[in-house]
PDB file of C-alpha atoms in Angstrom:
ATOM      1  CA  MET A   1     -98.161 197.643  76.349  1.00  0.00           C
ATOM      2  CA  GLN A   2     -98.252 199.192  72.784  1.00  0.00           C
ATOM      3  CA  ARG A   3    -100.449 202.061  73.907  1.00  0.00           C
ATOM      4  CA  LYS A   4     -98.027 202.736  76.897  1.00  0.00           C
ATOM      5  CA  LEU A   5     -95.000 202.759  74.670  1.00  0.00           C
ATOM      6  CA  ALA A   6     -96.733 205.211  72.245  1.00  0.00           C
ATOM      7  CA  ALA A   7     -97.583 207.501  75.269  1.00  0.00           C
ATOM      8  CA  GLN A   8     -93.948 207.375  76.464  1.00  0.00           C
ATOM      9  CA  LEU A   9     -92.659 208.350  73.150  1.00  0.00           C
ATOM     10  CA  ALA A  10     -95.172 211.049  72.757  1.00  0.00           C
ATOM     11  CA  ILE A  11     -94.093 212.600  76.041  1.00  0.00           C
ATOM     12  CA  GLN A  12     -90.399 212.305  75.021  1.00  0.00           C
ATOM     13  CA  SER A  13     -90.910 213.773  71.523  1.00  0.00           C
ATOM     14  CA  GLY A  14     -93.835 216.231  72.110  1.00  0.00           C
ATOM     15  CA  LEU A  15     -95.652 214.430  69.287  1.00  0.00           C
ATOM     16  CA  GLU A  16     -99.425 213.952  69.068  1.00  0.00           C
ATOM     17  CA  VAL A  17    -101.061 210.504  69.619  1.00  0.00           C
ATOM     18  CA  VAL A  18    -104.058 209.201  67.642  1.00  0.00           C
ATOM     19  CA  SER A  19    -105.758 206.294  69.233  1.00  0.00           C
ATOM     20  CA  PHE A  20    -107.349 203.732  66.861  1.00  0.00           C
ATOM     21  CA  GLU A  21    -109.383 200.602  67.762  1.00  0.00           C
ATOM     22  CA  HIS A  22    -106.448 198.460  68.380  1.00  0.00           C
ATOM     23  CA  PHE A  23    -103.297 200.468  68.623  1.00  0.00           C
ATOM     24  CA  ASP A  24    -102.044 204.051  69.050  1.00  0.00           C
ATOM     25  CA  CYS A  25     -99.962 206.094  66.586  1.00  0.00           C
ATOM     26  CA  LEU A  26     -97.461 208.969  66.842  1.00  0.00           C
ATOM     27  CA  VAL A  27     -98.346 211.601  64.310  1.00  0.00           C
ATOM     28  CA  PHE A  28     -95.308 212.992  62.545  1.00  0.00           C
ATOM     29  CA  GLU A  29     -97.179 215.045  60.036  1.00  0.00           C
ATOM     30  CA  ARG A  30    -100.639 216.171  59.458  1.00  0.00           C
ATOM     31  CA  SER A  31    -101.878 217.666  56.130  1.00  0.00           C
ATOM     32  CA  GLU A  32    -104.068 215.969  53.479  1.00  0.00           C
ATOM     33  CA  THR A  33    -102.219 212.788  54.849  1.00  0.00           C
ATOM     34  CA  LEU A  34    -101.557 211.625  58.290  1.00  0.00           C
ATOM     35  CA  LYS A  35     -98.035 210.237  58.557  1.00  0.00           C
ATOM     36  CA  MET A  36     -97.661 208.125  61.698  1.00  0.00           C
ATOM     37  CA  LEU A  37     -95.586 205.534  63.370  1.00  0.00           C
ATOM     38  CA  SER A  38     -97.455 202.615  65.333  1.00  0.00           C
ATOM     39  CA  PRO A  39     -94.654 201.740  67.780  1.00  0.00           C
ATOM     40  CA  HIS A  40     -94.088 198.443  69.614  1.00  0.00           C
ATOM     41  CA  SER A  41     -91.224 196.938  71.637  1.00  0.00           C
ATOM     42  CA  ARG A  42     -89.165 193.968  70.762  1.00  0.00           C
ATOM     43  CA  ARG A  43     -86.816 192.125  72.974  1.00  0.00           C
ATOM     44  CA  MET A  44     -83.121 192.697  71.822  1.00  0.00           C
ATOM     45  CA  LEU A  45     -81.352 189.761  70.371  1.00  0.00           C
ATOM     46  CA  GLY A  46     -78.918 188.379  72.741  1.00  0.00           C
ATOM     47  CA  GLY A  47     -80.198 190.730  75.464  1.00  0.00           C
ATOM     48  CA  ARG A  48     -82.003 190.335  78.800  1.00  0.00           C
ATOM     49  CA  PRO A  49     -85.698 190.184  78.687  1.00  0.00           C
ATOM     50  CA  GLN A  50     -85.952 193.856  79.990  1.00  0.00           C
ATOM     51  CA  ASP A  51     -83.685 194.844  77.158  1.00  0.00           C
ATOM     52  CA  ARG A  52     -85.954 196.162  74.517  1.00  0.00           C
ATOM     53  CA  ARG A  53     -85.924 198.354  71.303  1.00  0.00           C
ATOM     54  CA  VAL A  54     -88.715 200.227  69.447  1.00  0.00           C
ATOM     55  CA  GLU A  55     -89.770 199.026  66.068  1.00  0.00           C
ATOM     56  CA  GLY A  56     -93.045 199.486  64.440  1.00  0.00           C
ATOM     57  CA  ASP A  57     -94.968 200.370  61.310  1.00  0.00           C
ATOM     58  CA  LEU A  58     -95.073 203.483  59.335  1.00  0.00           C
ATOM     59  CA  ILE A  59     -98.636 204.316  58.298  1.00  0.00           C
ATOM     60  CA  VAL A  60     -99.922 206.787  55.897  1.00  0.00           C
ATOM     61  CA  ILE A  61    -103.643 207.393  55.554  1.00  0.00           C
ATOM     62  CA  PHE A  62    -105.682 210.265  53.920  1.00  0.00           C
ATOM     63  CA  LYS A  63    -107.182 212.531  56.488  1.00  0.00           C
ATOM     64  CA  GLU A  64    -110.611 212.140  54.940  1.00  0.00           C
ATOM     65  CA  ASP A  65    -110.503 208.436  55.645  1.00  0.00           C
ATOM     66  CA  LEU A  66    -110.207 208.959  59.446  1.00  0.00           C
ATOM     67  CA  GLU A  67    -113.391 208.228  61.148  1.00  0.00           C
ATOM     68  CA  ARG A  68    -114.316 208.614  64.883  1.00  0.00           C
ATOM     69  CA  LEU A  69    -115.638 205.580  66.621  1.00  0.00           C
ATOM     70  CA  ARG A  70    -119.103 206.058  68.158  1.00  0.00           C
ATOM     71  CA  PRO A  71    -119.400 208.261  71.079  1.00  0.00           C
ATOM     72  CA  PRO A  72    -118.133 208.157  73.987  1.00  0.00           C
ATOM     73  CA  SER A  73    -115.072 206.723  72.477  1.00  0.00           C
ATOM     74  CA  LYS A  74    -112.209 209.132  71.658  1.00  0.00           C
ATOM     75  CA  ARG A  75    -110.684 206.523  69.286  1.00  0.00           C
ATOM     76  CA  PHE A  76    -110.623 206.376  65.489  1.00  0.00           C
ATOM     77  CA  LYS A  77    -110.847 203.885  62.594  1.00  0.00           C
ATOM     78  CA  PHE A  78    -109.784 204.141  59.003  1.00  0.00           C
ATOM     79  CA  GLY A  79    -111.123 202.149  56.134  1.00  0.00           C
ATOM     80  CA  ASP A  80    -108.008 202.134  54.067  1.00  0.00           C
ATOM     81  CA  PHE A  81    -104.501 203.307  54.218  1.00  0.00           C
ATOM     82  CA  VAL A  82    -102.119 204.794  51.507  1.00  0.00           C
ATOM     83  CA  THR A  83     -99.228 202.587  52.553  1.00  0.00           C
ATOM     84  CA  PHE A  84     -98.230 200.608  55.540  1.00  0.00           C
ATOM     85  CA  MET A  85     -94.369 199.688  56.007  1.00  0.00           C
ATOM     86  CA  PRO A  86     -92.546 197.986  58.953  1.00  0.00           C
ATOM     87  CA  THR A  87     -89.442 199.924  60.090  1.00  0.00           C
ATOM     88  CA  ALA A  88     -87.556 196.782  59.823  1.00  0.00           C
ATOM     89  CA  ASN A  89     -87.342 197.515  56.038  1.00  0.00           C
ATOM     90  CA  PHE A  90     -85.076 200.520  57.079  1.00  0.00           C
ATOM     91  CA  PRO A  91     -81.869 199.575  58.709  1.00  0.00           C
ATOM     92  CA  SER A  92     -81.122 203.185  59.593  1.00  0.00           C
ATOM     93  CA  THR A  93     -83.924 203.054  62.100  1.00  0.00           C
ATOM     94  CA  ILE A  94     -82.149 200.358  64.096  1.00  0.00           C
ATOM     95  CA  ALA A  95     -79.466 202.669  65.596  1.00  0.00           C
ATOM     96  CA  GLY A  96     -80.810 204.566  68.525  1.00  0.00           C
ATOM     97  CA  SER A  97     -83.970 202.334  68.857  1.00  0.00           C
ATOM     98  CA  ALA A  98     -82.902 200.885  72.278  1.00  0.00           C
ATOM     99  CA  ILE A  99     -85.159 201.862  75.118  1.00  0.00           C
ATOM    100  CA  VAL A 100     -82.990 203.150  77.858  1.00  0.00           C
ATOM    101  CA  GLU A 101     -84.689 204.297  81.028  1.00  0.00           C
ATOM    102  CA  GLY A 102     -87.965 204.649  79.181  1.00  0.00           C
ATOM    103  CA  GLU A 103     -86.542 206.708  76.281  1.00  0.00           C
ATOM    104  CA  VAL A 104     -85.135 206.114  72.988  1.00  0.00           C
ATOM    105  CA  ASP A 105     -82.419 208.107  71.159  1.00  0.00           C
ATOM    106  CA  GLN A 106     -83.717 211.345  69.459  1.00  0.00           C
ATOM    107  CA  ASP A 107     -81.885 210.063  66.413  1.00  0.00           C
ATOM    108  CA  PHE A 108     -84.282 207.219  66.012  1.00  0.00           C
ATOM    109  CA  LEU A 109     -87.352 209.610  66.007  1.00  0.00           C
ATOM    110  CA  GLY A 110     -85.415 211.835  63.578  1.00  0.00           C
ATOM    111  CA  LYS A 111     -84.900 208.963  61.193  1.00  0.00           C
ATOM    112  CA  ILE A 112     -88.563 207.949  61.249  1.00  0.00           C
ATOM    113  CA  HIS A 113     -89.519 211.623  60.590  1.00  0.00           C
ATOM    114  CA  GLU A 114     -87.141 211.755  57.700  1.00  0.00           C
ATOM    115  CA  LEU A 115     -88.647 208.857  56.134  1.00  0.00           C
ATOM    116  CA  LEU A 116     -92.163 210.047  56.461  1.00  0.00           C
ATOM    117  CA  LYS A 117     -91.301 213.485  55.500  1.00  0.00           C
ATOM    118  CA  ALA A 118     -89.864 212.072  51.996  1.00  0.00           C
ATOM    119  CA  LEU A 119     -93.399 210.687  51.262  1.00  0.00           C
ATOM    120  CA  PRO A 120     -95.908 212.734  49.287  1.00  0.00           C
ATOM    121  CA  ASP A 121     -98.442 214.886  51.033  1.00  0.00           C
ATOM    122  CA  SER A 122    -101.500 214.754  48.621  1.00  0.00           C
ATOM    123  CA  LYS A 123    -103.326 212.225  46.513  1.00  0.00           C
ATOM    124  CA  ALA A 124    -101.963 214.014  43.265  1.00  0.00           C
ATOM    125  CA  GLU A 125     -98.452 213.754  44.576  1.00  0.00           C
ATOM    126  CA  TRP A 126     -98.829 210.177  45.149  1.00  0.00           C
ATOM    127  CA  ILE A 127    -100.049 209.508  41.664  1.00  0.00           C
ATOM    128  CA  SER A 128     -97.442 211.782  40.287  1.00  0.00           C
ATOM    129  CA  LYS A 129     -94.504 209.790  42.111  1.00  0.00           C
ATOM    130  CA  PHE A 130     -95.850 206.203  42.075  1.00  0.00           C
ATOM    131  CA  GLY A 131     -98.224 206.172  38.862  1.00  0.00           C
ATOM    132  CA  GLU A 132    -101.891 206.342  38.028  1.00  0.00           C
ATOM    133  CA  ASP A 133    -102.486 202.686  39.257  1.00  0.00           C
ATOM    134  CA  PHE A 134    -100.927 203.175  42.550  1.00  0.00           C
ATOM    135  CA  PHE A 135    -104.172 203.174  44.507  1.00  0.00           C
ATOM    136  CA  SER A 136    -105.590 200.071  42.656  1.00  0.00           C
ATOM    137  CA  ARG A 137    -102.554 198.016  43.548  1.00  0.00           C
ATOM    138  CA  THR A 138    -102.664 195.598  46.394  1.00  0.00           C
ATOM    139  CA  PRO A 139    -101.529 196.865  49.898  1.00  0.00           C
ATOM    140  CA  THR A 140     -98.486 194.603  49.522  1.00  0.00           C
ATOM    141  CA  ASP A 141     -97.517 196.179  46.238  1.00  0.00           C
ATOM    142  CA  ARG A 142     -98.003 199.711  47.497  1.00  0.00           C
ATOM    143  CA  CYS A 143     -95.805 198.765  50.417  1.00  0.00           C
ATOM    144  CA  VAL A 144     -93.061 197.409  48.194  1.00  0.00           C
ATOM    145  CA  ALA A 145     -93.144 200.467  45.960  1.00  0.00           C
ATOM    146  CA  THR A 146     -92.886 202.948  48.784  1.00  0.00           C
ATOM    147  CA  VAL A 147     -90.018 200.972  50.627  1.00  0.00           C
ATOM    148  CA  ARG A 148     -88.074 200.852  47.343  1.00  0.00           C
ATOM    149  CA  TYR A 149     -88.509 204.549  47.005  1.00  0.00           C
ATOM    150  CA  LEU A 150     -87.558 205.322  50.610  1.00  0.00           C
ATOM    151  CA  ARG A 151     -84.533 203.027  50.416  1.00  0.00           C
ATOM    152  CA  ALA A 152     -83.356 204.777  47.246  1.00  0.00           C
ATOM    153  CA  ARG A 153     -83.279 208.101  49.259  1.00  0.00           C
ATOM    154  CA  GLU A 154     -81.444 206.646  52.407  1.00  0.00           C
TER     155      GLU A 154
END
């Protein structure tokens, strides 16, 4: 189901899909970092079972941490991530997230892109924005710091 949704959103948006061991991601930016959304659908509160919306996780990894699984697999894995944030942390992503006839509003994808674009592209930029100790923090602490940073920009 998750891979199918990622494929549908990729067709709608023209974005690249990267397949990992257990999920697929839409790639919004590719530089020293890959800025991605791992989408999944959730039933809409108060709606019918078929009424669904997209939410997911914003994932940022360094390109150098991307590793292909053994052939013949076309999937990847990564050892560590820079940050990982559920979209539920950003109320602006809720508008337009309803899946209507297999598609979401372009505004939803635009909001996701704005959030990811606001994040640094290089390791030096991450350290400059978030401090020398950023990469030694726990994943949860890195998530909290990046969510605060992005919320201040919304």
